Tab-separated table of C-alpha atoms in Angstrom:
chain	number	residue	atom	x	y	z
A	1	MET	CA	33.509	-103.055	-28.775
A	2	ARG	CA	32.254	-100.117	-26.683
A	3	THR	CA	34.177	-98.991	-23.656
A	4	SER	CA	32.311	-98.730	-20.355
A	5	GLU	CA	32.335	-94.931	-20.688
A	6	GLU	CA	30.811	-95.108	-24.187
A	7	HIS	CA	28.155	-97.566	-23.010
A	8	ALA	CA	27.255	-95.353	-20.055
A	9	GLY	CA	27.060	-92.332	-22.316
A	10	ALA	CA	24.790	-94.165	-24.752
A	11	SER	CA	22.548	-95.345	-21.927
A	12	ALA	CA	22.251	-91.836	-20.577
A	13	ALA	CA	21.526	-90.398	-24.002
A	14	GLY	CA	18.958	-93.075	-24.912
A	15	PRO	CA	15.958	-91.906	-22.821
A	16	ALA	CA	16.785	-88.274	-23.518
A	17	GLY	CA	16.848	-89.065	-27.218
A	18	LEU	CA	13.455	-90.747	-26.964
A	19	GLU	CA	11.979	-87.781	-25.102
A	20	ALA	CA	13.402	-85.404	-27.686
A	21	GLY	CA	12.064	-87.607	-30.475
A	22	ARG	CA	8.479	-87.685	-29.202
A	23	PRO	CA	7.751	-83.978	-29.754
A	24	ALA	CA	9.448	-84.228	-33.138
A	25	ALA	CA	7.232	-87.202	-34.080
A	26	GLY	CA	4.168	-85.302	-32.911
A	27	LEU	CA	5.169	-82.303	-35.000
A	28	ILE	CA	5.675	-84.464	-38.089
A	29	LYS	CA	2.255	-86.055	-37.590
A	30	SER	CA	0.636	-82.614	-37.206
A	31	LEU	CA	2.336	-81.474	-40.402
A	32	LYS	CA	0.850	-84.490	-42.192
A	33	TYR	CA	-2.680	-83.445	-41.211
A	34	TYR	CA	-1.874	-79.871	-42.176
A	35	ALA	CA	-0.737	-81.111	-45.584
A	36	VAL	CA	-4.005	-83.040	-46.007
A	37	GLY	CA	-5.996	-79.889	-45.250
A	38	ARG	CA	-3.876	-77.714	-47.533
A	39	ILE	CA	-4.161	-80.136	-50.461
A	40	SER	CA	-7.911	-80.414	-49.936
A	41	ILE	CA	-8.317	-76.631	-49.971
A	42	ARG	CA	-6.228	-76.348	-53.128
A	43	ASP	CA	-8.257	-79.084	-54.842
A	44	HIS	CA	-11.610	-77.527	-53.988
A	45	LEU	CA	-10.561	-74.003	-54.924
A	46	ALA	CA	-10.476	-75.334	-58.471
A	47	TYR	CA	-14.246	-75.871	-58.217
A	48	VAL	CA	-15.226	-72.441	-56.908
A	49	THR	CA	-17.208	-71.778	-60.093
A	50	ASP	CA	-19.227	-74.950	-59.495
A	51	PHE	CA	-19.916	-73.871	-55.916
A	52	LEU	CA	-21.076	-70.467	-57.160
A	53	ILE	CA	-23.510	-72.115	-59.565
A	54	ARG	CA	-24.865	-74.295	-56.756
A	55	SER	CA	-25.309	-71.224	-54.563
A	56	VAL	CA	-28.008	-70.014	-56.975
A	57	PHE	CA	-30.185	-72.495	-55.096
A	58	LEU	CA	-29.495	-70.478	-51.943
A	59	ILE	CA	-30.916	-67.361	-53.607
A	60	ILE	CA	-34.088	-69.220	-54.615
A	61	ILE	CA	-34.546	-70.681	-51.139
A	62	MET	CA	-34.005	-67.322	-49.461
A	63	TYR	CA	-36.515	-65.609	-51.754
A	64	ILE	CA	-39.145	-68.179	-50.724
A	65	PHE	CA	-38.346	-67.736	-47.030
A	66	MET	CA	-38.434	-63.953	-47.331
A	67	GLN	CA	-41.939	-64.081	-48.810
A	68	LEU	CA	-43.082	-66.628	-46.247
A	69	TRP	CA	-41.834	-64.752	-43.196
A	70	GLN	CA	-42.928	-61.373	-44.506
A	71	THR	CA	-46.472	-62.717	-44.746
A	72	THR	CA	-46.140	-64.256	-41.273
A	73	TYR	CA	-45.010	-61.011	-39.640
A	74	GLN	CA	-47.718	-59.034	-41.418
A	75	GLY	CA	-50.335	-61.581	-40.350
A	76	GLU	CA	-49.183	-61.448	-36.732
A	77	GLY	CA	-49.139	-57.650	-36.835
A	78	THR	CA	-45.976	-57.485	-34.764
A	79	ASP	CA	-42.347	-56.509	-35.241
A	80	LEU	CA	-40.971	-59.375	-33.144
A	81	ILE	CA	-41.662	-63.108	-33.128
A	82	ALA	CA	-39.955	-65.051	-30.326
A	83	GLY	CA	-37.603	-62.082	-29.933
A	84	TYR	CA	-36.547	-62.013	-33.594
A	85	SER	CA	-37.239	-59.109	-35.919
A	86	PHE	CA	-37.991	-59.847	-39.570
A	87	ARG	CA	-34.446	-58.922	-40.610
A	88	GLN	CA	-32.927	-61.058	-37.853
A	89	MET	CA	-35.095	-64.013	-38.835
A	90	ILE	CA	-33.999	-63.839	-42.471
A	91	TRP	CA	-30.332	-63.466	-41.552
A	92	TYR	CA	-30.653	-66.418	-39.161
A	93	ILE	CA	-32.101	-68.628	-41.899
A	94	LEU	CA	-29.533	-67.381	-44.422
A	95	LEU	CA	-26.616	-68.338	-42.167
A	96	ALA	CA	-28.162	-71.710	-41.295
A	97	GLU	CA	-28.722	-72.430	-44.997
A	98	ALA	CA	-25.177	-71.352	-45.876
A	99	LEU	CA	-23.803	-73.821	-43.335
A	100	THR	CA	-26.135	-76.620	-44.428
A	101	MET	CA	-25.196	-76.241	-48.086
A	102	ALA	CA	-21.503	-76.239	-47.151
A	103	PHE	CA	-21.671	-79.758	-45.693
A	104	PRO	CA	-20.671	-82.390	-48.301
A	105	SER	CA	-21.972	-85.960	-48.202
A	106	LEU	CA	-19.590	-88.031	-46.098
A	107	SER	CA	-21.563	-91.281	-46.278
A	108	LEU	CA	-21.177	-91.414	-50.061
A	109	ARG	CA	-17.384	-91.238	-49.742
A	110	ILE	CA	-17.123	-93.904	-47.040
A	111	GLU	CA	-19.529	-96.164	-48.937
A	112	GLU	CA	-17.434	-95.949	-52.089
A	113	GLU	CA	-14.220	-96.638	-50.180
A	114	VAL	CA	-15.731	-99.747	-48.557
A	115	LYS	CA	-17.325	-101.050	-51.763
A	116	SER	CA	-14.243	-100.479	-53.924
A	117	GLY	CA	-11.819	-101.772	-51.291
A	118	ASP	CA	-9.969	-98.445	-51.238
A	119	VAL	CA	-10.508	-98.368	-47.484
A	120	GLY	CA	-7.851	-101.074	-47.180
A	121	TYR	CA	-5.227	-98.789	-48.714
A	122	LYS	CA	-6.234	-95.855	-46.528
A	123	LEU	CA	-5.924	-97.968	-43.393
A	124	THR	CA	-2.238	-98.570	-44.159
A	125	ARG	CA	-1.402	-94.862	-44.209
A	126	PRO	CA	0.511	-93.465	-41.212
A	127	LEU	CA	-2.495	-91.291	-40.357
A	128	SER	CA	-5.688	-91.779	-38.422
A	129	TYR	CA	-8.463	-92.759	-40.838
A	130	ILE	CA	-10.961	-90.510	-39.039
A	131	GLY	CA	-8.399	-87.715	-38.680
A	132	TYR	CA	-7.574	-87.838	-42.391
A	133	HIS	CA	-11.241	-87.514	-43.359
A	134	TYR	CA	-11.783	-84.788	-40.749
A	135	MET	CA	-9.087	-82.532	-42.191
A	136	ALA	CA	-10.293	-83.102	-45.754
A	137	TYR	CA	-13.897	-82.467	-44.666
A	138	LEU	CA	-13.033	-79.340	-42.674
A	139	SER	CA	-11.130	-77.826	-45.583
A	140	GLU	CA	-13.906	-78.506	-48.089
A	141	VAL	CA	-16.600	-77.120	-45.793
A	142	TYR	CA	-14.825	-73.801	-45.304
A	143	VAL	CA	-14.236	-73.351	-49.035
A	144	ARG	CA	-17.931	-74.016	-49.675
A	145	LEU	CA	-18.984	-71.829	-46.743
A	146	ALA	CA	-16.897	-68.895	-47.989
A	147	VAL	CA	-18.650	-69.067	-51.368
A	148	ASN	CA	-22.110	-69.428	-49.791
A	149	LEU	CA	-21.512	-66.505	-47.439
A	150	ALA	CA	-20.253	-64.312	-50.272
A	151	VAL	CA	-23.483	-64.909	-52.196
A	152	GLY	CA	-25.662	-64.750	-49.082
A	153	LEU	CA	-24.101	-61.521	-47.832
A	154	ALA	CA	-24.629	-59.869	-51.204
A	155	LEU	CA	-28.285	-60.926	-51.157
A	156	GLY	CA	-28.921	-60.025	-47.517
A	157	TRP	CA	-27.114	-56.698	-47.694
A	158	ALA	CA	-29.025	-55.677	-50.818
A	159	ALA	CA	-32.368	-56.592	-49.238
A	160	PHE	CA	-31.953	-55.593	-45.590
A	161	GLY	CA	-28.723	-53.733	-45.051
A	162	PHE	CA	-26.064	-55.006	-42.696
A	163	PRO	CA	-27.586	-55.616	-39.240
A	164	LEU	CA	-24.947	-58.035	-37.921
A	165	THR	CA	-22.294	-56.686	-35.567
A	166	GLY	CA	-18.600	-57.477	-35.584
A	167	ALA	CA	-19.077	-59.428	-32.351
A	168	GLY	CA	-21.832	-61.438	-34.015
A	169	TRP	CA	-19.593	-62.370	-36.929
A	170	ALA	CA	-16.774	-63.277	-34.544
A	171	ALA	CA	-19.122	-65.542	-32.569
A	172	PHE	CA	-20.310	-67.179	-35.793
A	173	ALA	CA	-16.711	-67.822	-36.861
A	174	VAL	CA	-15.771	-69.329	-33.481
A	175	LEU	CA	-18.891	-71.487	-33.208
A	176	SER	CA	-18.686	-72.624	-36.827
A	177	LEU	CA	-15.641	-74.786	-36.042
A	178	GLY	CA	-17.536	-76.663	-33.338
A	179	SER	CA	-20.527	-76.840	-35.669
A	180	VAL	CA	-18.512	-78.490	-38.448
A	181	THR	CA	-16.807	-80.847	-35.977
A	182	VAL	CA	-20.043	-82.063	-34.376
A	183	ASN	CA	-21.631	-82.497	-37.799
A	184	PHE	CA	-18.598	-84.433	-39.057
A	185	MET	CA	-18.549	-86.786	-36.080
A	186	LEU	CA	-22.283	-87.456	-36.343
A	187	ASN	CA	-21.912	-88.175	-40.052
A	188	MET	CA	-18.790	-90.262	-39.531
A	189	ALA	CA	-20.497	-92.420	-36.900
A	190	LEU	CA	-23.336	-93.084	-39.370
A	191	SER	CA	-21.035	-93.505	-42.381
A	192	LEU	CA	-18.842	-96.077	-40.636
A	193	CYS	CA	-21.886	-98.351	-40.473
A	194	ALA	CA	-20.958	-99.060	-44.117
A	195	PHE	CA	-18.660	-101.774	-42.734
A	196	TRP	CA	-21.855	-103.718	-41.994
A	197	VAL	CA	-24.663	-102.427	-44.247
A	198	GLU	CA	-22.696	-100.746	-47.098
A	199	GLU	CA	-25.637	-98.434	-47.945
A	200	THR	CA	-25.697	-95.638	-45.346
A	201	ARG	CA	-27.290	-92.843	-47.379
A	202	GLY	CA	-30.653	-93.708	-45.834
A	203	LEU	CA	-29.222	-93.033	-42.376
A	204	GLU	CA	-27.738	-89.779	-43.642
A	205	PHE	CA	-31.112	-88.781	-45.107
A	206	VAL	CA	-32.826	-89.254	-41.733
A	207	TYR	CA	-30.054	-87.306	-40.001
A	208	HIS	CA	-30.437	-84.384	-42.406
A	209	LYS	CA	-34.172	-84.235	-41.774
A	210	LEU	CA	-33.551	-84.102	-38.033
A	211	LEU	CA	-31.015	-81.344	-38.646
A	212	PHE	CA	-33.533	-79.376	-40.714
A	213	THR	CA	-36.196	-79.565	-37.983
A	214	VAL	CA	-34.911	-80.014	-34.423
A	215	GLY	CA	-31.498	-78.724	-35.505
A	216	GLY	CA	-32.982	-75.280	-36.155
A	217	MET	CA	-32.386	-74.855	-39.865
A	218	LEU	CA	-35.970	-74.030	-40.853
A	219	MET	CA	-36.571	-71.752	-37.861
A	220	PRO	CA	-35.007	-70.865	-34.498
A	221	LEU	CA	-35.715	-73.286	-31.680
A	222	GLU	CA	-37.484	-70.517	-29.709
A	223	LEU	CA	-40.467	-70.934	-32.034
A	224	PHE	CA	-40.945	-74.570	-31.024
A	225	PRO	CA	-43.324	-75.685	-28.232
A	226	GLU	CA	-41.681	-75.613	-24.822
A	227	ALA	CA	-41.669	-79.416	-24.474
A	228	LEU	CA	-39.896	-79.808	-27.834
A	229	GLN	CA	-37.403	-77.090	-26.903
A	230	GLN	CA	-36.429	-79.100	-23.830
A	231	VAL	CA	-35.845	-82.178	-25.999
A	232	CYS	CA	-33.723	-80.159	-28.444
A	233	ARG	CA	-31.540	-78.833	-25.621
A	234	TRP	CA	-30.456	-82.396	-24.845
A	235	SER	CA	-29.618	-83.278	-28.443
A	236	PRO	CA	-26.407	-82.578	-30.408
A	237	PHE	CA	-28.352	-81.174	-33.371
A	238	GLN	CA	-28.691	-77.678	-31.892
A	239	ALA	CA	-24.894	-77.383	-31.809
A	240	VAL	CA	-24.634	-77.690	-35.593
A	241	LEU	CA	-26.858	-74.920	-36.991
A	242	TYR	CA	-28.771	-73.199	-34.197
A	243	PHE	CA	-25.822	-72.082	-32.066
A	244	PRO	CA	-23.736	-70.250	-34.716
A	245	SER	CA	-26.758	-68.728	-36.490
A	246	ARG	CA	-28.381	-67.445	-33.289
A	247	ALA	CA	-25.086	-66.086	-31.964
A	248	ALA	CA	-24.596	-64.074	-35.154
A	249	VAL	CA	-27.996	-62.351	-35.156
A	250	ARG	CA	-28.631	-62.050	-31.392
A	251	TRP	CA	-25.172	-61.651	-29.961
A	252	GLU	CA	-26.397	-59.542	-27.044
A	253	ASP	CA	-28.539	-62.449	-25.739
A	254	VAL	CA	-25.913	-65.153	-26.209
A	255	GLN	CA	-23.659	-66.782	-23.633
A	256	LEU	CA	-20.751	-67.918	-25.758
A	257	LEU	CA	-18.850	-70.066	-23.261
A	258	PRO	CA	-21.796	-72.386	-22.423
A	259	MET	CA	-22.432	-72.828	-26.156
A	260	LEU	CA	-18.789	-73.730	-26.752
A	261	ALA	CA	-18.873	-76.142	-23.799
A	262	VAL	CA	-21.937	-77.913	-25.227
A	263	GLN	CA	-20.449	-78.065	-28.726
A	264	TRP	CA	-17.098	-79.490	-27.733
A	265	GLY	CA	-18.636	-81.770	-25.120
A	266	TRP	CA	-20.738	-83.361	-27.855
A	267	ALA	CA	-17.722	-83.359	-30.197
A	268	ALA	CA	-15.683	-85.320	-27.637
A	269	ALA	CA	-18.500	-87.792	-26.937
A	270	LEU	CA	-19.204	-88.357	-30.631
A	271	THR	CA	-15.489	-88.806	-31.329
A	272	LEU	CA	-15.455	-91.695	-28.857
A	273	VAL	CA	-18.552	-93.191	-30.493
A	274	ALA	CA	-17.047	-92.869	-33.991
A	275	ALA	CA	-13.728	-94.349	-32.789
A	276	LEU	CA	-15.534	-97.336	-31.245
A	277	ILE	CA	-17.558	-97.995	-34.422
A	278	TYR	CA	-14.382	-97.644	-36.474
A	279	ARG	CA	-12.492	-100.142	-34.312
A	280	LEU	CA	-15.311	-102.686	-34.536
A	281	GLY	CA	-15.609	-102.104	-38.288
A	282	VAL	CA	-11.883	-102.580	-38.920
A	283	ARG	CA	-11.937	-105.794	-36.888
A	284	LYS	CA	-14.791	-107.073	-39.025
A	285	LEU	CA	-12.912	-106.058	-42.187
A	286	HIS	CA	-9.837	-108.023	-41.107
A	287	LEU	CA	-11.884	-111.102	-40.131
A	288	ASN	CA	-13.517	-111.178	-43.545
A	289	GLY	CA	-10.201	-110.702	-45.342
A	290	GLY	CA	-11.202	-107.371	-46.919
């Protein structure tokens, strides 16, 4: 039996022990996500050769765009279109394409997990389901992006020289994290619909087409009609491709902090949307005994 002094000491140490344990638990959880990211990077580094082969498509696409825009600038008889020189336009498209090709299909993964029942095993892990996929997605994207940029830089440098400044590259690197996060949350919100419809690749297809057009992959948003530009400014799509690509080639005209605020504002809002869809989907899964 404890003495009164021992009991008092234990009572006093209890809350302090809990407070000391909370940061430790948070650290352990952070290390788990770090481990997920590290393993994902290691796994995808084994497929660098495959990524290099796929990047041949980037060279073909860029050759077509170079011919197209060269003809456009010659036809207009001007050195600038919407404030972009020919070299800036090609570098903008190259960076947007490099990002686009770095994004893997998330809907296919979630679909397979739901159809095979593997989602039930992942839900029992001591990690957030969305957080687990985010770290794996983030790691894969940056491995793919590194390969795409290596090929794209070699192509762009050989054709046009090296017009991008160090500040431009720094802005691209900073904005790319928000770009990947917004894209992931948009895709996750669509992919989680697999709890109800199972086939979500159609939704992903529509999303990609919106990203190609109003997201600014095919051309900068400055080339759009004014009314459409206003619509694009109120959509999350500009935060995925347009922001980092424009910041890299026209750093002197960019306000970085407002761009970051828009990116992470959309990231926070879309995280809430994805979390709500996930909660409703898990409840449906439990009700149906999945």
